[in-house]
Amino acid sequence: MAITNTTVAEIAAESLAAVRVFERLGIDYCCGGKRPLDEVCSEKGLSADAVRSELDAAMAASAPGTCDWATAPLRDLIDHIVGTHHEYLRRELPALAARVEKVHRVYTGRNLAEGLPGLPETFGALRTELEAHMAKEEVILFPMIAAGIPHIAKPIRVMEFEHESAGDALARIRQITRDHSVPDYACVTYRAMLAGLKELETDLHLHIHLENNILFPRALRLVQDRLSGSEAAFTLR
């Protein structure tokens, strides 16, 4: 796609290769992605021309056969989100919580300069929110989308608000851990905790991107087609 005044989210929605470029450069393409690329590059001190060139090259070289979620059937996209990202969270959140608790218990009060003030509380709140969020999507919103029920705008807004809250928590965790940096004294569990938190951020950014920038807009467009009388166009394509 032509990259001019296109938003970061729109670029990311077109290509997983672009997502990887944004992740490497630290560019938020999910919750904060609805801004023009040039504006974001300027804010981060990056050359917009250089970033555009890298995006063009990455998108041109992306491997064929990668699923295009912008055109895949919505049911396939929903199944992918649940089977990949929701299952990841169900598997990893309990293990990561145990690491956070152990590190906090072992290292608190040992007069270590860095410390991780607020990490257990921030991670705990994020975990609670994500588990409730997944349940609402799987029990309420995703079945509504799959059934073609038109009244999805309000629950989508709620999900997007919760995505922003999760993004804020991830940013707070990154701040607490100093960009997931590993101190010299860190034990194996400490290092595994930081690696897990970094992986959680990467997976959750992609997860939110698939919903905010692809699933939700496509579902809302299909609803609009139905309400405008274009019944033939209303399929979960």
Coordinates of N, CA and C in Angstrom, one line a residue:
M1 N 0.8 -1.2 0.0 CA 0.0 0.0 0.0 C 0.9 1.2 0.0
A2 N 0.4 2.3 -0.5 CA 1.1 3.6 -0.5 C 1.2 4.1 0.9
I3 N 2.4 4.5 1.3 CA 2.6 5.0 2.7 C 2.8 6.5 2.6
T4 N 1.8 7.3 2.7 CA 1.9 8.7 2.7 C 1.4 9.3 4.0
N5 N 0.2 9.7 4.1 CA -0.3 10.2 5.4 C -1.1 9.1 6.1
T6 N -0.9 7.9 5.7 CA -1.6 6.7 6.3 C -1.2 6.6 7.7
T7 N -2.2 6.2 8.6 CA -1.9 6.0 10.0 C -1.1 4.7 10.2
V8 N -0.4 4.7 11.3 CA 0.3 3.5 11.7 C -0.6 2.3 11.8
A9 N -1.8 2.4 12.3 CA -2.7 1.3 12.4 C -3.1 0.7 11.1
E10 N -3.3 1.6 10.1 CA -3.7 1.2 8.8 C -2.6 0.4 8.1
I11 N -1.4 0.9 8.3 CA -0.2 0.2 7.7 C -0.1 -1.2 8.3
A12 N -0.2 -1.2 9.7 CA 0.0 -2.5 10.4 C -1.1 -3.5 10.0
A13 N -2.3 -3.0 9.7 CA -3.4 -3.8 9.3 C -3.2 -4.5 8.0
E14 N -2.3 -4.0 7.2 CA -2.1 -4.5 5.8 C -1.0 -5.6 5.8
S15 N -0.2 -5.6 6.8 CA 1.0 -6.5 6.7 C 1.6 -6.8 8.1
L16 N 1.8 -8.2 8.3 CA 2.5 -8.6 9.5 C 3.9 -8.2 9.5
A17 N 4.5 -8.1 8.3 CA 5.9 -7.6 8.2 C 6.0 -6.2 8.7
A18 N 5.0 -5.3 8.4 CA 5.0 -4.0 8.9 C 4.9 -4.0 10.5
V19 N 4.1 -4.9 11.0 CA 4.0 -5.0 12.5 C 5.4 -5.3 13.1
R20 N 6.1 -6.2 12.5 CA 7.5 -6.5 13.0 C 8.4 -5.3 13.0
V21 N 8.3 -4.5 11.9 CA 9.1 -3.3 11.8 C 8.8 -2.3 12.9
F22 N 7.5 -2.1 13.1 CA 7.0 -1.2 14.2 C 7.5 -1.7 15.6
E23 N 7.4 -3.0 15.8 CA 7.8 -3.6 17.1 C 9.3 -3.3 17.3
R24 N 10.1 -3.5 16.3 CA 11.6 -3.3 16.4 C 11.9 -1.8 16.7
L25 N 11.1 -0.9 16.1 CA 11.4 0.5 16.3 C 10.7 1.1 17.5
G26 N 9.9 0.2 18.2 CA 9.1 0.7 19.4 C 8.0 1.6 19.1
I27 N 7.4 1.5 17.9 CA 6.2 2.3 17.5 C 4.9 1.5 17.8
D28 N 4.1 2.2 18.6 CA 2.8 1.6 19.0 C 1.9 1.6 17.8
Y29 N 1.5 0.4 17.4 CA 0.6 0.2 16.2 C -0.8 -0.2 16.6
C30 N -1.0 -0.5 17.9 CA -2.3 -0.9 18.3 C -3.1 0.2 19.0
C31 N -3.0 0.4 20.3 CA -3.9 1.4 21.0 C -3.5 2.8 20.5
G32 N -2.2 3.1 20.3 CA -1.9 4.4 19.9 C -1.6 4.6 18.4
G33 N -2.1 3.6 17.6 CA -1.8 3.6 16.2 C -2.6 4.5 15.3
K34 N -3.6 5.2 15.8 CA -4.4 6.0 14.9 C -3.9 7.4 14.6
R35 N -2.6 7.4 14.4 CA -1.9 8.7 14.1 C -1.1 8.5 12.8
P36 N -0.9 9.6 12.0 CA -0.1 9.5 10.8 C 1.3 9.0 11.1
L37 N 1.9 8.2 10.2 CA 3.3 7.7 10.4 C 4.3 8.8 10.6
D38 N 4.2 9.9 9.8 CA 5.1 11.0 9.8 C 5.1 11.6 11.2
E39 N 3.9 11.8 11.8 CA 3.8 12.4 13.1 C 4.5 11.6 14.2
V40 N 4.2 10.2 14.1 CA 4.8 9.3 15.1 C 6.3 9.3 15.0
C41 N 6.8 9.3 13.7 CA 8.3 9.3 13.5 C 8.9 10.5 14.1
S42 N 8.3 11.7 13.8 CA 8.8 12.9 14.3 C 8.9 12.9 15.8
E43 N 7.9 12.4 16.5 CA 7.8 12.4 17.9 C 8.9 11.5 18.5
K44 N 9.3 10.4 17.8 CA 10.3 9.5 18.3 C 11.7 9.8 17.8
G45 N 11.8 10.9 17.0 CA 13.1 11.2 16.5 C 13.6 10.3 15.4
L46 N 12.7 9.7 14.6 CA 13.0 8.8 13.5 C 12.8 9.5 12.2
S47 N 13.6 9.1 11.2 CA 13.4 9.6 9.9 C 12.2 8.9 9.2
A48 N 11.2 9.7 8.9 CA 10.0 9.1 8.3 C 10.4 8.5 7.0
D49 N 11.2 9.1 6.2 CA 11.6 8.5 4.9 C 12.3 7.1 5.1
A50 N 13.2 7.1 6.1 CA 13.9 5.8 6.3 C 12.9 4.7 6.8
V51 N 12.0 5.1 7.7 CA 11.0 4.1 8.1 C 10.1 3.7 7.0
R52 N 9.7 4.6 6.1 CA 8.9 4.2 5.0 C 9.6 3.2 4.1
S53 N 10.9 3.5 3.9 CA 11.7 2.6 3.0 C 11.8 1.2 3.7
E54 N 12.0 1.2 5.0 CA 12.1 -0.1 5.6 C 10.8 -0.9 5.6
L55 N 9.7 -0.1 5.7 CA 8.4 -0.8 5.6 C 8.2 -1.3 4.2
D56 N 8.5 -0.5 3.2 CA 8.3 -1.0 1.8 C 9.1 -2.3 1.6
A57 N 10.3 -2.3 2.0 CA 11.2 -3.4 1.8 C 10.7 -4.7 2.6
A58 N 10.3 -4.5 3.8 CA 9.8 -5.6 4.6 C 8.5 -6.1 4.0
M59 N 7.6 -5.3 3.6 CA 6.3 -5.7 3.1 C 6.5 -6.4 1.7
A60 N 7.5 -5.9 0.9 CA 7.7 -6.6 -0.4 C 8.4 -7.9 -0.2
A61 N 9.1 -8.1 0.8 CA 9.9 -9.3 1.0 C 9.1 -10.3 1.9
S62 N 7.9 -9.9 2.4 CA 7.2 -10.8 3.3 C 6.9 -12.1 2.6
A63 N 6.9 -13.2 3.4 CA 6.8 -14.5 2.8 C 5.4 -14.7 2.3
P64 N 5.2 -15.3 1.1 CA 3.9 -15.6 0.6 C 3.3 -16.7 1.4
G65 N 1.9 -16.7 1.4 CA 1.2 -17.7 2.2 C 0.9 -17.3 3.6
T66 N 1.4 -16.1 4.0 CA 1.0 -15.6 5.3 C -0.5 -15.2 5.3
C67 N -1.2 -15.6 6.2 CA -2.7 -15.3 6.2 C -2.9 -13.8 6.2
D68 N -3.8 -13.3 5.3 CA -4.1 -11.9 5.2 C -5.4 -11.7 6.0
W69 N -5.3 -11.3 7.2 CA -6.5 -11.2 8.1 C -7.4 -10.1 7.7
A70 N -6.9 -9.2 6.8 CA -7.8 -8.1 6.4 C -8.8 -8.6 5.4
T71 N -8.6 -9.8 4.8 CA -9.6 -10.4 3.9 C -10.1 -11.8 4.2
A72 N -9.5 -12.4 5.2 CA -9.9 -13.7 5.6 C -11.3 -13.7 6.2
P73 N -12.0 -14.8 6.2 CA -13.4 -14.8 6.8 C -13.3 -14.4 8.3
L74 N -14.3 -13.7 8.7 CA -14.2 -13.2 10.1 C -14.2 -14.3 11.1
R75 N -14.9 -15.4 10.8 CA -14.9 -16.6 11.7 C -13.5 -17.1 11.8
D76 N -12.8 -17.1 10.8 CA -11.4 -17.6 10.8 C -10.5 -16.7 11.7
L77 N -10.8 -15.4 11.6 CA -10.0 -14.5 12.4 C -10.3 -14.6 13.9
I78 N -11.6 -14.8 14.2 CA -12.0 -15.0 15.5 C -11.4 -16.2 16.1
D79 N -11.5 -17.3 15.3 CA -10.9 -18.6 15.8 C -9.4 -18.4 16.0
H80 N -8.7 -17.7 15.2 CA -7.3 -17.4 15.3 C -7.0 -16.7 16.6
I81 N -7.8 -15.6 16.9 CA -7.6 -14.8 18.1 C -7.8 -15.7 19.3
V82 N -8.8 -16.4 19.4 CA -9.1 -17.3 20.5 C -8.1 -18.4 20.7
G83 N -7.8 -19.1 19.6 CA -7.0 -20.3 19.6 C -5.5 -19.9 19.8
T84 N -5.1 -18.7 19.3 CA -3.7 -18.3 19.5 C -3.5 -17.4 20.6
H85 N -4.1 -16.3 20.6 CA -3.8 -15.2 21.6 C -4.5 -15.5 23.0
H86 N -5.8 -15.9 23.0 CA -6.4 -16.2 24.2 C -5.8 -17.4 24.9
E87 N -5.5 -18.4 24.1 CA -4.9 -19.6 24.7 C -3.5 -19.3 25.2
Y88 N -2.8 -18.4 24.5 CA -1.5 -18.0 25.0 C -1.6 -17.3 26.4
L89 N -2.6 -16.4 26.6 CA -2.8 -15.8 27.9 C -3.2 -16.8 28.9
R90 N -4.1 -17.7 28.6 CA -4.5 -18.7 29.6 C -3.3 -19.5 30.1
R91 N -2.4 -19.8 29.2 CA -1.3 -20.7 29.5 C -0.2 -19.9 30.3
E92 N 0.1 -18.7 29.8 CA 1.2 -17.9 30.3 C 0.9 -17.0 31.6
L93 N -0.3 -16.5 31.7 CA -0.5 -15.6 32.8 C -0.3 -16.3 34.2
P94 N -0.8 -17.5 34.4 CA -0.6 -18.1 35.7 C 0.9 -18.3 36.0
A95 N 1.6 -18.8 35.0 CA 3.1 -19.1 35.2 C 3.8 -17.8 35.4
L96 N 3.5 -16.7 34.7 CA 4.1 -15.4 34.9 C 3.8 -14.8 36.2
A97 N 2.6 -15.0 36.7 CA 2.2 -14.5 38.0 C 3.0 -15.2 39.1
A98 N 3.3 -16.4 38.9 CA 4.1 -17.2 39.9 C 5.5 -16.6 40.0
R99 N 6.0 -16.3 38.8 CA 7.4 -15.7 38.7 C 7.4 -14.3 39.4
V100 N 6.5 -13.5 39.1 CA 6.4 -12.2 39.6 C 6.3 -12.3 41.1
E101 N 5.5 -13.1 41.7 CA 5.3 -13.3 43.1 C 6.6 -13.7 43.8
K102 N 7.3 -14.7 43.1 CA 8.5 -15.2 43.7 C 9.6 -14.2 43.7
V103 N 9.8 -13.5 42.6 CA 10.8 -12.5 42.5 C 10.5 -11.4 43.6
H104 N 9.3 -10.9 43.7 CA 9.0 -9.9 44.6 C 9.3 -10.4 46.1
R105 N 8.9 -11.6 46.4 CA 9.1 -12.1 47.7 C 10.6 -12.3 48.0
V106 N 11.4 -12.8 47.1 CA 12.8 -13.0 47.3 C 13.6 -11.8 47.4
Y107 N 13.3 -10.8 46.5 CA 14.2 -9.6 46.4 C 13.7 -8.4 47.2
T108 N 12.5 -8.4 47.7 CA 12.0 -7.3 48.5 C 12.8 -7.3 49.9
G109 N 13.3 -6.1 50.2 CA 14.0 -6.0 51.5 C 15.4 -6.4 51.5
R110 N 16.0 -6.6 50.3 CA 17.4 -7.0 50.3 C 18.3 -5.8 49.9
N111 N 17.7 -4.6 50.0 CA 18.5 -3.4 49.7 C 19.1 -3.4 48.3
L112 N 18.4 -4.0 47.4 CA 18.9 -3.9 46.0 C 18.4 -2.6 45.4
A113 N 19.4 -1.9 44.7 CA 19.1 -0.5 44.3 C 17.9 -0.4 43.4
E114 N 17.8 -1.3 42.4 CA 16.7 -1.1 41.5 C 15.3 -1.4 42.1
G115 N 15.1 -2.6 42.5 CA 13.8 -3.0 43.0 C 12.7 -2.9 41.9
L116 N 11.6 -3.4 42.2 CA 10.5 -3.4 41.2 C 9.2 -2.9 41.8
P117 N 9.2 -1.7 42.3 CA 8.0 -1.1 43.1 C 6.8 -1.1 42.2
G118 N 5.7 -1.7 42.7 CA 4.5 -1.7 42.0 C 4.2 -2.8 41.0
L119 N 5.2 -3.6 40.7 CA 5.1 -4.6 39.7 C 4.0 -5.7 40.1
P120 N 4.0 -6.2 41.3 CA 3.0 -7.2 41.6 C 1.6 -6.7 41.4
E121 N 1.4 -5.4 41.9 CA 0.0 -4.8 41.8 C -0.4 -4.6 40.4
T122 N 0.6 -4.0 39.6 CA 0.3 -3.7 38.2 C 0.0 -4.9 37.4
F123 N 0.8 -5.9 37.6 CA 0.6 -7.2 36.8 C -0.6 -7.9 37.3
G124 N -0.9 -7.9 38.6 CA -2.1 -8.6 39.1 C -3.3 -8.0 38.5
A125 N -3.4 -6.6 38.5 CA -4.6 -5.9 37.9 C -4.7 -6.2 36.4
L126 N -3.6 -6.3 35.7 CA -3.6 -6.6 34.3 C -4.2 -8.0 34.1
R127 N -3.7 -8.9 34.8 CA -4.1 -10.3 34.7 C -5.6 -10.4 34.9
T128 N -6.1 -9.8 36.0 CA -7.5 -9.9 36.3 C -8.4 -9.3 35.2
E129 N -7.9 -8.1 34.7 CA -8.6 -7.5 33.6 C -8.6 -8.3 32.3
L130 N -7.5 -8.9 32.0 CA -7.4 -9.7 30.8 C -8.3 -10.9 30.8
E131 N -8.3 -11.6 32.0 CA -9.1 -12.8 32.1 C -10.6 -12.5 32.0
A132 N -11.0 -11.4 32.6 CA -12.4 -11.0 32.4 C -12.7 -10.5 31.0
H133 N -11.8 -9.8 30.4 CA -11.9 -9.3 29.0 C -12.1 -10.5 28.1
M134 N -11.3 -11.5 28.2 CA -11.4 -12.7 27.3 C -12.8 -13.3 27.4
A135 N -13.2 -13.5 28.6 CA -14.5 -14.1 28.9 C -15.6 -13.3 28.2
K136 N -15.6 -12.0 28.3 CA -16.6 -11.1 27.7 C -16.6 -11.3 26.2
E137 N -15.4 -11.3 25.6 CA -15.3 -11.5 24.2 C -15.8 -12.8 23.7
E138 N -15.4 -13.9 24.4 CA -15.8 -15.2 24.0 C -17.3 -15.6 24.2
V139 N -17.9 -15.0 25.3 CA -19.2 -15.3 25.6 C -20.2 -14.3 25.0
I140 N -19.8 -13.1 24.8 CA -20.7 -12.1 24.3 C -20.4 -11.5 22.9
L141 N -19.3 -10.9 22.8 CA -19.0 -10.1 21.6 C -18.7 -11.0 20.4
F142 N -17.8 -12.0 20.5 CA -17.5 -12.8 19.3 C -18.7 -13.6 18.8
P143 N -19.5 -14.2 19.7 CA -20.7 -14.8 19.2 C -21.7 -13.9 18.5
M144 N -21.8 -12.6 19.0 CA -22.6 -11.6 18.3 C -22.1 -11.3 16.9
I145 N -20.8 -11.2 16.8 CA -20.2 -10.9 15.5 C -20.4 -12.1 14.5
A146 N -20.2 -13.3 15.0 CA -20.4 -14.5 14.2 C -21.8 -14.7 13.8
A147 N -22.8 -14.3 14.6 CA -24.2 -14.5 14.3 C -24.7 -13.4 13.5
G148 N -23.9 -12.3 13.2 CA -24.4 -11.2 12.5 C -25.4 -10.3 13.2
I149 N -25.3 -10.3 14.5 CA -26.2 -9.5 15.3 C -25.7 -8.0 15.2
P150 N -26.6 -7.1 14.9 CA -26.2 -5.7 14.5 C -25.7 -4.8 15.7
H151 N -26.1 -5.2 16.9 CA -25.9 -4.3 18.0 C -24.5 -4.5 18.7
I152 N -23.5 -4.3 17.9 CA -22.1 -4.6 18.4 C -21.3 -3.3 18.7
A153 N -21.8 -2.2 18.3 CA -21.0 -0.9 18.5 C -20.6 -0.7 19.9
K154 N -21.6 -0.8 20.8 CA -21.3 -0.5 22.2 C -20.4 -1.5 22.9
P155 N -20.6 -2.8 22.7 CA -19.6 -3.7 23.3 C -18.2 -3.6 22.7
I156 N -18.1 -3.2 21.4 CA -16.8 -3.0 20.8 C -16.1 -1.8 21.5
R157 N -16.9 -0.7 21.8 CA -16.3 0.4 22.4 C -15.8 0.0 23.8
V158 N -16.5 -0.8 24.5 CA -16.1 -1.3 25.8 C -14.8 -2.1 25.7
M159 N -14.7 -3.0 24.7 CA -13.5 -3.7 24.5 C -12.3 -2.8 24.1
E160 N -12.5 -1.8 23.3 CA -11.4 -0.9 22.9 C -10.9 -0.1 24.2
F161 N -11.9 0.3 25.0 CA -11.5 1.0 26.2 C -10.6 0.1 27.1
E162 N -11.0 -1.2 27.2 CA -10.2 -2.1 28.0 C -8.9 -2.4 27.4
H163 N -8.8 -2.4 26.1 CA -7.5 -2.5 25.4 C -6.6 -1.3 25.8
E164 N -7.1 -0.1 25.8 CA -6.3 1.0 26.2 C -5.8 0.9 27.6
S165 N -6.6 0.3 28.5 CA -6.2 0.1 29.9 C -5.1 -0.9 29.9
A166 N -5.2 -2.0 29.1 CA -4.1 -3.0 29.1 C -2.9 -2.4 28.6
G167 N -3.0 -1.5 27.5 CA -1.8 -0.9 27.0 C -1.1 0.0 28.0
D168 N -1.9 0.7 28.8 CA -1.3 1.5 29.9 C -0.6 0.7 30.9
A169 N -1.2 -0.5 31.2 CA -0.5 -1.4 32.2 C 0.8 -1.9 31.7
L170 N 0.8 -2.2 30.4 CA 2.1 -2.7 29.8 C 3.1 -1.6 29.8
A171 N 2.7 -0.4 29.5 CA 3.7 0.7 29.6 C 4.2 0.9 31.0
R172 N 3.3 0.8 32.0 CA 3.8 0.9 33.4 C 4.8 -0.2 33.7
I173 N 4.5 -1.4 33.3 CA 5.4 -2.5 33.5 C 6.7 -2.3 32.9
R174 N 6.7 -1.8 31.7 CA 8.0 -1.5 31.0 C 8.8 -0.4 31.8
Q175 N 8.1 0.5 32.3 CA 8.7 1.6 33.1 C 9.3 1.0 34.4
I176 N 8.5 0.2 35.1 CA 9.0 -0.4 36.3 C 10.2 -1.3 36.1
T177 N 10.2 -2.0 35.0 CA 11.3 -3.0 34.7 C 12.5 -2.3 33.9
R178 N 12.4 -1.0 33.7 CA 13.4 -0.3 32.9 C 13.6 -1.0 31.5
D179 N 12.5 -1.1 30.8 CA 12.5 -1.7 29.5 C 12.9 -3.1 29.5
H180 N 12.5 -3.8 30.6 CA 12.8 -5.3 30.8 C 14.3 -5.5 30.8
S181 N 15.0 -4.6 31.4 CA 16.5 -4.8 31.5 C 16.8 -5.7 32.6
V182 N 17.8 -6.5 32.4 CA 18.2 -7.6 33.4 C 19.3 -7.1 34.2
P183 N 19.1 -6.9 35.6 CA 20.2 -6.5 36.4 C 21.3 -7.6 36.6
D184 N 22.5 -7.2 37.0 CA 23.6 -8.2 37.1 C 23.2 -9.3 38.1
Y185 N 22.5 -8.9 39.2 CA 22.2 -9.9 40.3 C 21.0 -10.8 40.0
A186 N 20.4 -10.7 38.9 CA 19.2 -11.4 38.6 C 19.4 -12.9 38.5
C187 N 18.6 -13.6 39.3 CA 18.6 -15.1 39.2 C 17.9 -15.6 38.0
V188 N 17.8 -16.9 37.8 CA 17.2 -17.5 36.6 C 15.7 -17.1 36.6
T189 N 15.0 -17.2 37.8 CA 13.6 -16.9 37.8 C 13.4 -15.4 37.5
Y190 N 14.2 -14.5 38.0 CA 14.1 -13.1 37.7 C 14.2 -12.9 36.1
R191 N 15.2 -13.5 35.5 CA 15.4 -13.4 34.1 C 14.2 -14.0 33.3
A192 N 13.7 -15.1 33.8 CA 12.6 -15.7 33.1 C 11.3 -14.8 33.2
M193 N 11.2 -14.1 34.4 CA 10.1 -13.2 34.6 C 10.2 -12.1 33.6
L194 N 11.3 -11.5 33.4 CA 11.5 -10.3 32.5 C 11.3 -10.8 31.1
A195 N 11.8 -11.9 30.7 CA 11.6 -12.5 29.4 C 10.1 -12.7 29.1
G196 N 9.4 -13.2 30.1 CA 8.0 -13.5 30.0 C 7.1 -12.2 29.9
L197 N 7.5 -11.2 30.6 CA 6.8 -9.9 30.5 C 7.0 -9.2 29.2
K198 N 8.2 -9.4 28.6 CA 8.5 -8.8 27.3 C 7.7 -9.6 26.2
E199 N 7.7 -10.9 26.3 CA 6.9 -11.7 25.4 C 5.4 -11.4 25.5
L200 N 4.9 -11.2 26.7 CA 3.5 -10.8 26.9 C 3.2 -9.5 26.2
E201 N 4.1 -8.5 26.3 CA 3.8 -7.2 25.7 C 3.7 -7.4 24.2
T202 N 4.7 -8.2 23.6 CA 4.7 -8.4 22.1 C 3.4 -9.1 21.7
D203 N 3.0 -10.2 22.4 CA 1.9 -10.9 22.0 C 0.6 -10.1 22.1
L204 N 0.5 -9.3 23.2 CA -0.7 -8.6 23.5 C -0.9 -7.4 22.5
H205 N 0.3 -6.8 22.1 CA 0.2 -5.7 21.1 C -0.4 -6.3 19.8
L206 N 0.1 -7.5 19.4 CA -0.4 -8.1 18.1 C -1.9 -8.5 18.3
H207 N -2.2 -9.0 19.4 CA -3.6 -9.4 19.8 C -4.5 -8.2 19.7
I208 N -4.2 -7.1 20.3 CA -5.0 -5.9 20.3 C -5.1 -5.3 18.9
H209 N -4.0 -5.4 18.1 CA -4.0 -4.9 16.8 C -5.0 -5.7 15.9
L210 N -5.0 -7.0 16.0 CA -5.9 -7.8 15.2 C -7.4 -7.4 15.5
E211 N -7.7 -7.1 16.8 CA -9.0 -6.8 17.1 C -9.4 -5.3 16.8
N212 N -8.6 -4.4 17.3 CA -8.9 -2.9 17.1 C -8.8 -2.5 15.6
N213 N -7.8 -3.0 14.9 CA -7.6 -2.5 13.5 C -8.1 -3.3 12.4
I214 N -8.5 -4.6 12.7 CA -9.0 -5.5 11.7 C -10.4 -6.0 12.0
L215 N -10.5 -6.8 13.1 CA -11.8 -7.5 13.3 C -12.9 -6.5 13.6
F216 N -12.7 -5.5 14.5 CA -13.8 -4.6 14.8 C -14.2 -3.7 13.7
P217 N -13.3 -3.1 13.0 CA -13.7 -2.3 11.8 C -14.5 -3.1 10.7
R218 N -14.0 -4.3 10.5 CA -14.6 -5.1 9.5 C -16.0 -5.5 9.9
A219 N -16.2 -5.9 11.2 CA -17.5 -6.3 11.7 C -18.5 -5.1 11.6
L220 N -18.0 -3.9 12.0 CA -18.9 -2.7 12.0 C -19.3 -2.4 10.5
R221 N -18.3 -2.5 9.6 CA -18.7 -2.3 8.2 C -19.8 -3.2 7.7
L222 N -19.7 -4.5 8.1 CA -20.7 -5.5 7.7 C -22.0 -5.1 8.3
V223 N -22.0 -4.7 9.5 CA -23.3 -4.3 10.2 C -23.9 -3.1 9.4
Q224 N -23.1 -2.2 9.0 CA -23.6 -1.0 8.3 C -24.1 -1.4 6.9
D225 N -23.5 -2.4 6.3 CA -24.0 -2.9 5.0 C -25.4 -3.5 5.2
R226 N -25.6 -4.2 6.3 CA -26.9 -4.8 6.6 C -28.0 -3.8 6.9
L227 N -27.6 -2.8 7.7 CA -28.6 -1.8 8.1 C -28.9 -0.9 6.9
S228 N -28.0 -0.8 5.9 CA -28.3 0.1 4.7 C -29.1 -0.7 3.7
G229 N -29.3 -2.0 4.0 CA -30.2 -2.8 3.0 C -29.4 -3.7 2.1
S230 N -28.1 -3.7 2.3 CA -27.2 -4.5 1.4 C -27.1 -5.9 2.0
E231 N -28.2 -6.6 2.1 CA -28.2 -7.9 2.7 C -27.3 -8.9 2.0
A232 N -27.2 -8.8 0.7 CA -26.3 -9.7 0.0 C -24.9 -9.6 0.4
A233 N -24.5 -8.3 0.8 CA -23.1 -8.1 1.1 C -22.8 -8.5 2.5
F234 N -23.8 -8.9 3.3 CA -23.6 -9.2 4.8 C -23.3 -10.7 4.9
T235 N -22.0 -11.0 4.7 CA -21.5 -12.3 5.0 C -20.3 -12.2 5.8
L236 N -19.9 -13.2 6.6 CA -18.8 -13.1 7.4 C -17.5 -13.5 6.6
R237 N -17.3 -12.6 5.6 CA -16.1 -12.9 4.7 C -14.9 -12.1 5.2

